[in-house]
Coordinates of C-alpha atoms in Angstrom, one line a residue:
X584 CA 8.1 151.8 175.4
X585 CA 5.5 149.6 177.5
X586 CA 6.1 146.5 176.2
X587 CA 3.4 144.8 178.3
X588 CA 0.9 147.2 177.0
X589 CA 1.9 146.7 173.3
X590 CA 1.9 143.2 173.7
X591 CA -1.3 143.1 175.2
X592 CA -2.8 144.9 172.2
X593 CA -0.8 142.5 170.2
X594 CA -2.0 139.0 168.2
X595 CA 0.3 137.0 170.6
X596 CA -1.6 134.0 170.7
X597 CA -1.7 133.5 167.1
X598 CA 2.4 134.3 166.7
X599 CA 3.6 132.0 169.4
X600 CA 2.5 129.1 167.7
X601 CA 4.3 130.5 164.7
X602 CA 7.8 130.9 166.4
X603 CA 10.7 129.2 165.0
X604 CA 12.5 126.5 166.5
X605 CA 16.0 124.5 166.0
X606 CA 17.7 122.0 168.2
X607 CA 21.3 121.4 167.8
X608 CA 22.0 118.2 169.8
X609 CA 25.9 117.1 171.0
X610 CA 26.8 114.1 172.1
X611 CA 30.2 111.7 172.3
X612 CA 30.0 108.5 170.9
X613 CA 31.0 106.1 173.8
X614 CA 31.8 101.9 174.4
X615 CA 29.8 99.9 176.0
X616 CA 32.3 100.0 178.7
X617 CA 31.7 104.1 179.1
X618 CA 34.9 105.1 177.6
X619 CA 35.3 107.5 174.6
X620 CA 35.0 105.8 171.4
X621 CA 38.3 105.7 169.1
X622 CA 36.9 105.1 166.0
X623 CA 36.3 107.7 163.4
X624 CA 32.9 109.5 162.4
X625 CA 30.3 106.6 160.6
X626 CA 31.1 106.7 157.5
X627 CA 27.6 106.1 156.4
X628 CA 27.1 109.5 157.4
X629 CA 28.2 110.9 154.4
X630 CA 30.2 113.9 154.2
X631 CA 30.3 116.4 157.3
X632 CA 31.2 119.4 154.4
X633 CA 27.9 119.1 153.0
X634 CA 25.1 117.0 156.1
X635 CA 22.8 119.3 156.7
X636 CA 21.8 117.4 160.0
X637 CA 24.8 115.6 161.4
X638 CA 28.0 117.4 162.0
X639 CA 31.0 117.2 164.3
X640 CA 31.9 119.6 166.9
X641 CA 35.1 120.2 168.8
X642 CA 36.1 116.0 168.2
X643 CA 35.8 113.4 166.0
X644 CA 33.6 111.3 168.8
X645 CA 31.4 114.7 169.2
X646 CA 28.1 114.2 166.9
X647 CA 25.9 117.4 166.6
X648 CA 22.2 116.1 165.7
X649 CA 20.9 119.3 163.6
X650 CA 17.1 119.8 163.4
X651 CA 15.4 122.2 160.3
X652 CA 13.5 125.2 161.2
X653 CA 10.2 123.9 162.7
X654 CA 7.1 125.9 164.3
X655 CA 5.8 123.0 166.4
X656 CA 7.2 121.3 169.3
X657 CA 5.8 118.2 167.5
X658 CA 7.5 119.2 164.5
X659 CA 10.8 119.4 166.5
X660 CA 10.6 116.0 168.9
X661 CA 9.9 114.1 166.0
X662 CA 13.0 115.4 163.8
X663 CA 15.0 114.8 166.9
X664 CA 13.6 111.3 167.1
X665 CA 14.5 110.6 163.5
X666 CA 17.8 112.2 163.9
X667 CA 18.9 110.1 166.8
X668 CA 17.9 106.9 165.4
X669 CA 19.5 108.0 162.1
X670 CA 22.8 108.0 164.0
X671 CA 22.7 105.1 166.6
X672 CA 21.8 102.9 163.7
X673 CA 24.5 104.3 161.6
X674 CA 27.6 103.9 164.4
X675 CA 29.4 100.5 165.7
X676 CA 27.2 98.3 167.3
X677 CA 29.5 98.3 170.2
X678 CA 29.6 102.3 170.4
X679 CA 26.5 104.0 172.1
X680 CA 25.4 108.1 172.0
X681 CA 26.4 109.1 175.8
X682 CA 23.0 110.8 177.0
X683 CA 24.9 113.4 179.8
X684 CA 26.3 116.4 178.7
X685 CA 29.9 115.3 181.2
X686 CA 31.7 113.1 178.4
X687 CA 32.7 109.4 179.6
X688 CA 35.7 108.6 180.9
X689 CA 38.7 110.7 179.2
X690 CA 42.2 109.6 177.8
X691 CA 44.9 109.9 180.3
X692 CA 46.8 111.9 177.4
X693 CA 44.5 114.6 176.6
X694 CA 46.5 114.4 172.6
X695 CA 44.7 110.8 172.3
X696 CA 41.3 113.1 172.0
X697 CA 40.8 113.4 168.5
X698 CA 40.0 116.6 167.1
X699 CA 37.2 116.3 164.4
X700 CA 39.1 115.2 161.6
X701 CA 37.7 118.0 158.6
X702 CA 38.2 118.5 154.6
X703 CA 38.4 122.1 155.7
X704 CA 41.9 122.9 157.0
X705 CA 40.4 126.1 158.7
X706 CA 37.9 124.2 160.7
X707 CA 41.1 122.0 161.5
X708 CA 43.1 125.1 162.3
X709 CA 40.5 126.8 164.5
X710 CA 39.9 123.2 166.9
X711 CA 43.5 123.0 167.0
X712 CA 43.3 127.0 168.1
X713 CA 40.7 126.1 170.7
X714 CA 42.6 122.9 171.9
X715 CA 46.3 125.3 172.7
X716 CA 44.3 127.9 173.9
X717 CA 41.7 125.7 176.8
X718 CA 42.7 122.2 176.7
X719 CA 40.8 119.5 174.7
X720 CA 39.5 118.1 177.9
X721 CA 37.3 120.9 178.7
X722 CA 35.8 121.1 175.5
X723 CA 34.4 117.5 175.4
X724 CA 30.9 118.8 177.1
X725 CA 27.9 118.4 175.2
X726 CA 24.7 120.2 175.8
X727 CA 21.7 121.3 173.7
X728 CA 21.5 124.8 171.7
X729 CA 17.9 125.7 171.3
X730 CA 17.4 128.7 168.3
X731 CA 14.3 130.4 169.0
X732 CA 12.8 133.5 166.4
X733 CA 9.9 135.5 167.4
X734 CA 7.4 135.0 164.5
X735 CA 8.1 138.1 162.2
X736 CA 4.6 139.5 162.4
X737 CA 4.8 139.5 166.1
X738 CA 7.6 141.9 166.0
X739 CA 6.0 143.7 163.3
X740 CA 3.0 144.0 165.4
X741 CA 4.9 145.3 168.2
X742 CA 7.1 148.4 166.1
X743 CA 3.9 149.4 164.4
X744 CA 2.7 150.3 167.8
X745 CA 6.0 152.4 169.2
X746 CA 7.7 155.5 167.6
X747 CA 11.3 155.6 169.8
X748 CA 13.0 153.5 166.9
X749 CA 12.0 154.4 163.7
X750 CA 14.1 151.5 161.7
X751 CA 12.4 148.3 161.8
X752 CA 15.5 146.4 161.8
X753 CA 16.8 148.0 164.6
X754 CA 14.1 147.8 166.7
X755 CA 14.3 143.9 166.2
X756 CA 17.6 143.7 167.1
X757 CA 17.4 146.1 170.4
X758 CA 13.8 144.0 170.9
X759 CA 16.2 141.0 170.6
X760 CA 19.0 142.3 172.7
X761 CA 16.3 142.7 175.7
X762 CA 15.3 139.5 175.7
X763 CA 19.0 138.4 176.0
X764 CA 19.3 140.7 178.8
X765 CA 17.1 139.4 180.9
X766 CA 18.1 135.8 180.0
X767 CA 21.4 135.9 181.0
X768 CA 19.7 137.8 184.4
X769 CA 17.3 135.1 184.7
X770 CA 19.3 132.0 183.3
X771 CA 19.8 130.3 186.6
X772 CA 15.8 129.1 186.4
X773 CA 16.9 127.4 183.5
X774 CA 20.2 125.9 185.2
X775 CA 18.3 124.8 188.2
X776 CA 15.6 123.4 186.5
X777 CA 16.9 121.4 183.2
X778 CA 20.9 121.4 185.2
X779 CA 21.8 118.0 184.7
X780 CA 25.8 117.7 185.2
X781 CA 26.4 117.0 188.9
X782 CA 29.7 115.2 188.8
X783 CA 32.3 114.1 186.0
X784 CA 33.9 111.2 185.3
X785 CA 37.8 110.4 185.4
X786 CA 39.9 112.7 183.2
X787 CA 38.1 115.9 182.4
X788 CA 39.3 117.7 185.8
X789 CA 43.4 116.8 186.4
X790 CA 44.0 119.2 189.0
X791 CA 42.4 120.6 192.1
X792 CA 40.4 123.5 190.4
X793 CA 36.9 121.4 190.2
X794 CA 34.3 121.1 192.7
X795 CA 34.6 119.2 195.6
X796 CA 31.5 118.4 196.2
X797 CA 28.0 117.5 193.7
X798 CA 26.5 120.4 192.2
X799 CA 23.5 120.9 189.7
X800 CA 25.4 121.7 186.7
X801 CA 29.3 122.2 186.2
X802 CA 28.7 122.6 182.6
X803 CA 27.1 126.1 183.5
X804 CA 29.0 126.9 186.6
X805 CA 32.5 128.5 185.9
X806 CA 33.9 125.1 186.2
X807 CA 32.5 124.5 182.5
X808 CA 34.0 125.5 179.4
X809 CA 34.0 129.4 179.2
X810 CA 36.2 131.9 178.4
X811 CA 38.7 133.3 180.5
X812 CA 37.9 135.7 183.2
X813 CA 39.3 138.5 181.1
X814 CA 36.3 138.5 178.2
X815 CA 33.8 140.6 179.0
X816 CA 31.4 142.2 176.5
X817 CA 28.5 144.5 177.0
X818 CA 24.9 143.9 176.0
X819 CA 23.8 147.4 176.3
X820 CA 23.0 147.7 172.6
X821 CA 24.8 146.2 169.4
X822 CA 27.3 148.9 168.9
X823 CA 28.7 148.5 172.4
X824 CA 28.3 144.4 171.9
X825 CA 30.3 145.1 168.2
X826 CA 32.7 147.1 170.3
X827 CA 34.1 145.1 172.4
X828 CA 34.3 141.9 170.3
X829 CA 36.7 143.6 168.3
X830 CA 38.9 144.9 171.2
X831 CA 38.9 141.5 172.4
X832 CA 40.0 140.1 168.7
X833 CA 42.4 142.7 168.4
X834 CA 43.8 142.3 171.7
X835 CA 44.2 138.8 170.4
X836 CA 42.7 137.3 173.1
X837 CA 39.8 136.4 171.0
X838 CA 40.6 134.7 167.2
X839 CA 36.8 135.5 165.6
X840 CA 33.7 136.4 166.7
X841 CA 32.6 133.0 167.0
X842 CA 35.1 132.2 170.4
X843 CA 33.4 134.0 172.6
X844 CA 30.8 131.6 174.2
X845 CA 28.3 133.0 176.4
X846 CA 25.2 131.5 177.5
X847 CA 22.9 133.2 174.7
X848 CA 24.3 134.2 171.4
X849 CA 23.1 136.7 169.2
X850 CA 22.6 135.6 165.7
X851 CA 22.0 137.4 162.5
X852 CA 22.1 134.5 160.6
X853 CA 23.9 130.9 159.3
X854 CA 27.1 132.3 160.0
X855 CA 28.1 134.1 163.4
X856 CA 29.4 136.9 162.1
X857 CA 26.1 137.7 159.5
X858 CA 25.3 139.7 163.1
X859 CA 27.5 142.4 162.1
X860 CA 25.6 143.0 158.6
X861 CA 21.7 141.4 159.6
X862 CA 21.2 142.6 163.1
X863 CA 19.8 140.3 165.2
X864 CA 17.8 137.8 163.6
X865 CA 17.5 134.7 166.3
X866 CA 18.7 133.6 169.4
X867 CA 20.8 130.6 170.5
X868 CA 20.7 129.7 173.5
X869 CA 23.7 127.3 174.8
X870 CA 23.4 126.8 178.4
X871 CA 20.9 123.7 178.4
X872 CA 22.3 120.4 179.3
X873 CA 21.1 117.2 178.1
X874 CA 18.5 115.8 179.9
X875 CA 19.6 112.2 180.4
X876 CA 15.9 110.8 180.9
X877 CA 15.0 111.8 177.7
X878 CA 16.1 109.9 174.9
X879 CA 16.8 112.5 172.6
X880 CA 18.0 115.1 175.4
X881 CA 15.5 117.6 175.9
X882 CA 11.5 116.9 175.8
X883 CA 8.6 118.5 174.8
X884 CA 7.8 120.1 177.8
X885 CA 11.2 121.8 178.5
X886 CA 10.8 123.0 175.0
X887 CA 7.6 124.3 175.9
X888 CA 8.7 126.0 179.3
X889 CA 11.4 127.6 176.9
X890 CA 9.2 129.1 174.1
X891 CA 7.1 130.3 177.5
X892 CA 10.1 131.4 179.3
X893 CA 11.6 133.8 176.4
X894 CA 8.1 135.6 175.5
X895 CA 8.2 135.9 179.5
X896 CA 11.6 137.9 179.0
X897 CA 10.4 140.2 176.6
X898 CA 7.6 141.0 178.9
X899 CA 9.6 141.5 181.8
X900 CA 11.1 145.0 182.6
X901 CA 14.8 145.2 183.6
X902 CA 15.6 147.0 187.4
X903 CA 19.5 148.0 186.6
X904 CA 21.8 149.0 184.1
X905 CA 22.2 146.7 181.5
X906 CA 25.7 145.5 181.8
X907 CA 24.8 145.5 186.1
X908 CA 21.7 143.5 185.0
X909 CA 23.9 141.1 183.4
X910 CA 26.6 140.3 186.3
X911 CA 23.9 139.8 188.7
X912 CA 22.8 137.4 186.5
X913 CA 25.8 135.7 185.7
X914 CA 26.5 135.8 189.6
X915 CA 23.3 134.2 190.5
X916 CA 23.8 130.9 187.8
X917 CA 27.1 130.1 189.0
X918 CA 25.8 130.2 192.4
X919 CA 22.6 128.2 191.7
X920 CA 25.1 126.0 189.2
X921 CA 27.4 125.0 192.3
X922 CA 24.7 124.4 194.8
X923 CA 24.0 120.7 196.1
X924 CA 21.5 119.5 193.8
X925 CA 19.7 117.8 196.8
X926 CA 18.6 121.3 198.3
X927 CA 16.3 123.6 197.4
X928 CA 18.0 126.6 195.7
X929 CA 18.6 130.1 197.6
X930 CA 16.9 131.8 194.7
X931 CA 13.2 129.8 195.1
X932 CA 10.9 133.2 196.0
X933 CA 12.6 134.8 192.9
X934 CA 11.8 131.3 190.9
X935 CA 8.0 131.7 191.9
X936 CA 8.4 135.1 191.4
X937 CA 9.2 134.2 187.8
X938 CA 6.8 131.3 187.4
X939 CA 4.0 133.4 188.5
X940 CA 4.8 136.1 186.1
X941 CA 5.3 133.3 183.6
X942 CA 1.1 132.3 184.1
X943 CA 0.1 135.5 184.5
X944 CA 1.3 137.1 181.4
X945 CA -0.3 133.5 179.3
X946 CA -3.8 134.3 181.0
X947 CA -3.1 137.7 179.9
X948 CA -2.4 137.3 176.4
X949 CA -4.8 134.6 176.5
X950 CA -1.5 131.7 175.6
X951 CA -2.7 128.3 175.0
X952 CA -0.7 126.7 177.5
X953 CA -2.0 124.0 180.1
X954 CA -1.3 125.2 183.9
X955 CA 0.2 122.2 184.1
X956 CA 3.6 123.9 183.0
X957 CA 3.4 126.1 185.6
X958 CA 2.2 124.1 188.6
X959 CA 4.9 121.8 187.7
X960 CA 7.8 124.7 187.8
X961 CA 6.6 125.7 191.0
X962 CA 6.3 122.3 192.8
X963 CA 10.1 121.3 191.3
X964 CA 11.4 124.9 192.7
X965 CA 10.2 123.2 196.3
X966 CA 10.8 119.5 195.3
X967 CA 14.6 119.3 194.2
X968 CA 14.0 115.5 194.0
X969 CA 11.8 116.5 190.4
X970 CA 15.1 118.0 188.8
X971 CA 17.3 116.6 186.4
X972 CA 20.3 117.1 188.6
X973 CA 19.1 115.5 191.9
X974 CA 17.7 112.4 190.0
X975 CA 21.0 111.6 188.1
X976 CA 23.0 111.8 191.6
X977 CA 20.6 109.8 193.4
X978 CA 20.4 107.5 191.2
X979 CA 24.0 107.0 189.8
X980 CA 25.3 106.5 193.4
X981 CA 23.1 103.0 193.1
X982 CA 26.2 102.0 191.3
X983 CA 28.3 105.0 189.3
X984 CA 27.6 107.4 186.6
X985 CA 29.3 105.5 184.6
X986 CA 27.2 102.7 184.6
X987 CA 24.2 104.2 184.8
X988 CA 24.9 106.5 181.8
X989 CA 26.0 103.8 180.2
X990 CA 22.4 101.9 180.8
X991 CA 20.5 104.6 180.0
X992 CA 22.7 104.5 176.5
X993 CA 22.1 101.1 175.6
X994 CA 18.7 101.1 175.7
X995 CA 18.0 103.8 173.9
X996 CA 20.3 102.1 171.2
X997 CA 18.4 99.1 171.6
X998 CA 15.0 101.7 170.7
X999 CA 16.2 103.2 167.8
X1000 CA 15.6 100.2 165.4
X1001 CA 11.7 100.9 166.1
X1002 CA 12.0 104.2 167.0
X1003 CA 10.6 105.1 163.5
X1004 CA 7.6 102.9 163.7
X1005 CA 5.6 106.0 163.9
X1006 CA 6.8 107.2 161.0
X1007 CA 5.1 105.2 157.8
X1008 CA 4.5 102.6 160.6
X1009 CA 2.8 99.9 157.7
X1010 CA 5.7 100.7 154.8
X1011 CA 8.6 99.3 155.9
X1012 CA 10.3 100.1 152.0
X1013 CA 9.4 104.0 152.6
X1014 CA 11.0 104.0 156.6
X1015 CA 13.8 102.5 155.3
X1016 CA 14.2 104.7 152.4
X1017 CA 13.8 107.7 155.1
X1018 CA 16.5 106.8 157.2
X1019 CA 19.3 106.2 154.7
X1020 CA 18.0 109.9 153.2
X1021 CA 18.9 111.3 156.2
X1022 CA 22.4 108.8 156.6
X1023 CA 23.0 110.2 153.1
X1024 CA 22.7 114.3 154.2
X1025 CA 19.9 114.6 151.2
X1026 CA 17.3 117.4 152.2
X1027 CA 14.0 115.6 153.5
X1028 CA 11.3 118.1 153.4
X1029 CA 7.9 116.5 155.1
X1030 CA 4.8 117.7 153.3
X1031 CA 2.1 116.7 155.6
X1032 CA 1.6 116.8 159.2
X1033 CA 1.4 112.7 159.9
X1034 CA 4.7 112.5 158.3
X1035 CA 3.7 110.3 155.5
X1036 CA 5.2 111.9 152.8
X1037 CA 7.8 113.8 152.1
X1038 CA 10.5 115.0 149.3
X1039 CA 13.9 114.4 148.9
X1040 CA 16.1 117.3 147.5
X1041 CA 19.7 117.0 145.8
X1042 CA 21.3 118.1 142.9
X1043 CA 19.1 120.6 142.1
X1044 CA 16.5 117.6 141.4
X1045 CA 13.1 116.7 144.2
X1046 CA 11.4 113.7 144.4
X1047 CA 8.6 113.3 146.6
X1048 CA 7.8 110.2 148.1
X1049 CA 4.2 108.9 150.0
X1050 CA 2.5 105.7 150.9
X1051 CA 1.6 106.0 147.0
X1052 CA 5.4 105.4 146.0
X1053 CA 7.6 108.1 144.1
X1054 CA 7.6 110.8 141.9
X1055 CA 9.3 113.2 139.8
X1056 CA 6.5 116.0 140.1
X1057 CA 4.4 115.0 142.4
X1058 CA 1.3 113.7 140.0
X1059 CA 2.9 110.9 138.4
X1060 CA 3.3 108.1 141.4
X1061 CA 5.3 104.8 141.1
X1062 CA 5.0 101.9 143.5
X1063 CA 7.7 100.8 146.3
X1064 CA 7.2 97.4 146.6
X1065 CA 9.3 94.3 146.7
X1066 CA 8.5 93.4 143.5
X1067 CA 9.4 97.2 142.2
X1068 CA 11.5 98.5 144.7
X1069 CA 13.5 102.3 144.6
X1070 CA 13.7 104.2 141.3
X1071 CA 16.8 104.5 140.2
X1072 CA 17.2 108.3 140.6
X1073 CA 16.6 107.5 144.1
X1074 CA 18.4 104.9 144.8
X1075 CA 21.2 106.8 142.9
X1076 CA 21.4 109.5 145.3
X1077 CA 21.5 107.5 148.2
X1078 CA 24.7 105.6 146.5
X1079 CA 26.3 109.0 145.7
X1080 CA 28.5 111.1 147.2
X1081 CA 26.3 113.5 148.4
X1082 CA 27.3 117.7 147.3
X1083 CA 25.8 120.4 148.3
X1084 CA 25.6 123.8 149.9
X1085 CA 29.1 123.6 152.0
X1086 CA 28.2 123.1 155.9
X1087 CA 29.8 126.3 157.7
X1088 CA 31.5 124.9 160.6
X1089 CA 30.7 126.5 164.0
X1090 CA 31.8 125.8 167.5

C-alpha cells in the first residue's frame, strides 16, 4: 500500500478536524510548603466509583482530570480549564495541584505514600501489586495521556482505496499499529520538545541509580517508571503484540494486560483489554509531561503539533523491521531524554527532517494549519532555550524547583476562582451551578459552541440548562434567579450521592 498516494486522494482536510480527542491529566496535590499533601481525596468530589472526570491514580494525592471525547482543540482546552478549576476549588485551601510531572518532596518512609484509598478491593489489590512489585516512589510521576482517533470516515476512505486487507477492522487496527510504530521510532521529537522533568526533588531517587546530572525528561528516560528490562513485546502486528503479553502474564512477570506501560498504548476501547475483542480502536499516548507553563499542563498548540504529528506518522514509511524500528526508537528517546537540556539535541537534522515532512505533507493535503507550527518546531530544535525543559532548569536555579513549582502552583490556584468567567461570564447562578455538576460527577453535555448551555445527565433523567434557566425537555424554561433560584430536581442531584456507570479503574 502507498499510503501517501491514498491519502492524497483522500478527504483529509475535512477528517482532521473530525479527529477525536481526550486528555487525561495527573497531578499530586501538594502544600504550600511543596510537600505531598496528607489529606484524603476532596470529598466534594463525589465518589471516584462513579466521576466520570476526576479519578485517582496510583495514590490518594494523585488526581487524574478526565476530559469527554471532543473534536476541537477549543473543545478540549476549555474542558481542561473547567476541570482544573473544578478541582483546585474543591481541595484545602492550603493544598495546591503541583504543575511538574516530578512529584514534590517525598516521605522519607515510602509506606507514608498513600495508595488511593478505593471501594473496589481489586483496584486496592492491583496498587498494592504495583507498589511490591516497583516501589511507590517511582510511581508518583504525573504526565499527560492524550487519546487520539482517526475520524472513522478517514480510515474508511483510506481501505476503500487498498485491496491487501480485505477486513475493515483489521485494516484499522494494522493502519493503527503503523502509526504506533513510527511513534515509538520517532517519540524522542516529542520528548525533546514538550520534555519537562529535568531534576527531582528529595525522595523519589534513594540510591545512586539516577542521573547525575540535568536532563530533559527523566520521566521518559529509563530513569522513569517503566517496566523492567525483561518486558519486551513486539509491534509487528496484533497477533504477535497478543503473543507476547500473554507470555509475559504467564511467566508472571506481568499481572494483566494493563501493566505493561509503554509510551503508546493500543486501545480497543474503555477497558485495556476490549483490544483483544475490538482491534485497535484509539491510541493513548503516555509519554507527555506536564508542561508547567501552562496552567492546565499541555496547550493548544502542543495539542495541535500532536494531531499534526500522528497524521505525519501515518504518512511516513518505516526503513527497518518493525520490532528493529522500534529499538532504534526507544534507543534514540532515552538518549535525547538524558541529554542536558541546555544543548541542542544530537538528533536536530533528523528533527527538521521530521518537521519538514510535517509541512510538507499539510501543503499537500491542503491541512489548515498556520506555518507558524512548523517555523516554531524548527527554530526550538536550534533554540533549546524555547523548550519546556531548559526554561524550568534555568529558571528554578533562581531559587529551587521547589519553590518555583510551588509559585507557579499558587497562582494558578489563586486563577481558578475566575477561571470560568468565560463560561456564562454574566450568570453567576448558571457558573456556579456548572461547577458543583462537575464536583458532583453528573454528566455535563454542552449543547452549543459558546458554552452557554448545556444538560445535566443522572439517573436516567436530563435537564438542560441556558442563560434562559432550566428545563425538563428542553421547551419549557424556568428562571435562575435569586429570587427563584435551582429547581429542586437540580439541586437534588447535586445533594445526592451521585450513581452511575462504575468508573473502570486503570493505571
Amino acid at each position: 500500500m502507498n499510503m501517501q498516494e491514498m491519502l492524497r486522494h483522500t478527504n483529509v482536510a475535512g477528517s482532521f478536524a473530525q479527529c477525536k480527542m481526550g486528555i487525561e491529566r495527573e497531578g499530586q496535590r501538594a502544600t504550600l510548603q511543596g510537600q505531598l499533601a496528607t489529606t484524603d481525596h476532596p470529598q466534594t468530589l463525589g465518589s471516584r466509583a462513579y466521576h466520570p472526570y476526576i479519578q485517582t491514580d496510583f495514590a490518594e494525592t494523585q488526581l487524574e482530570l478526565i476530559t469527554p471525547i471532543c473534536t476541537r482543540t477549543t473543545d478540549l482546552t476549555n474542558w481542561l480549564e473547567l476541570l482544573h478549576t473544578t478541582a483546585e476549588t474543591a481541595m484545602a485551601p492550603n493544598e495546591v495541584l503541583w504543575p511538574i510531572s516530578m512529584p514534590p518532596a517525598l516521605p522519607k518512609d515510602e509506606q507514608d505514600i498513600q495508595l488511593a484509598k478505593l471501594s473496589d478491593p481489586h483496584d486496592v489489590a492491583y496498587r498494592s501489586h504495583l507498589a511490591a512489585v516497583y516501589g511507590r516512589r517511582k510511581q508518583m510521576v504525573s504526565g499527560i495521556h492524550f487519546n487520539f482517533e482517526f475520524d472513522p470516515a478517514l480510515v474508511k476512505q483510506l481501505f476503500d482505496q487498498q485491496n491487501d486487507i480485505p477486513d475493515f477492522g483489521d485494516f484499522k487496527t494494522a493502519l493503527y499499529f503503523k502509526v504506533t510504530r513510527n511513534y515509538l521510532r520517532y517519540q524522542w521529537l516529542i520528548t525533546y520538545l514538550m520534555g519537562a522533568s529535568p531534576t527531582s526533588e528529595p525522595g523519589y531517587f534513594t540510591d545512586d541509580d539516577r542521573p547525575t546530572k540535568p536532563v530533559r525528561s527523566i520521566r521518559n528516560s529509563h530513569y522513569g517508571y517503566t517496566n523492567g528490562p525483561d518486558v519486551h513485546v513486539s509491534y509487528a502486528d496484533m497477533p504477535h503484540y497478543l503473543a507476547d503479553l500473554d507470555r509475559l502474564e504467564a511467566a508472571g512477570t506481568l499481572s494483566q494486560d494493563k501493566e505493561f506501560y509503554a509510551p503508546v498504548r493500543l486501545r480497543g476501547g474503555h477497558e485495556v483489554h476490549d483490544l483483544r475483542t475490538a482491534g485497535v480502536e484509539y491510541l493513548e499516548l503516555r509519554n507527555i509531561d506536564l508542561n508547567p507553563f501552562s496552567p492546565y499542563g499541555i496547550n493548544s498548540a502542543q495539542i495541535t503539533f500532536l494531531r499534526c504529528f500522528l497524521l505525519t506518522l501515518l504518512w511516513l514509511d518505516e526503513e527497518q523491521p518493525a520490532d528493529d524500528w522500534v529499538a532504534t526508537g526507544t534507543a534514540a528517546n532515552d538518549a535525547v531524554a538524558l541529554e542536558d537540556p541546555t544543548t541542542i539535541s544530537a538528533r536536530v537534522e533528523e528533527g527538521e527532517m521530521l518537521v519538514n515532512t510535517m509541512e510538507e505533507m499539510s501543503h499537500a493535503l491542503q491541512l489548515p494549519l498556520s506555518a507558524t507550527l512548523f517555523n516554531d518546531a524548527r527554530y526550538t530544535l536550534h533554540r533549546p532555550e524555547k523548550t519546556p525543559a531548559y526554561m524550568l532548569y534555568t529558571q528554578s536555579q533562581l531559587s529551587s524547583q521547589e519553590r518555583f513549582a510551588t509559585g507557579i502552583a499558587m497562582r494558578n490556584k489563586q486563577s481558578a476562582n475566575t477561571a470560568t468567567d468565560r463560561f456564562m461570564a454574566t450568570n453567576v447562578q448558571l457558573r456556579i451551578l456548572l461547577i458543583n455538576a462537575v464536583k458532583r460527577g453528573i454528566t455535563v453535555t454542552f449543547t452549543n459552541r459558546t458554552k452557554t448551555a448545556f444538560k445535566l445527565s443522572f439517573n436516567d433523567r436530563t435537564i438542560y440548562v441556558s442563560d434562559r434557566g432550566t428545563s425538563n425537555d428542553g421547551d419549557h424554561w424556568q428562571p435562575v434567579t435569586t429570587e427563584n433560584p435551582l429547581p429542586v430536581t437540580v439541586a437534588h442531584a447535586l445533594d445526592m450521592s451521585w450513581r452511575g456507570e462504575k468508573h473502570e479503574d486503570e493505571e
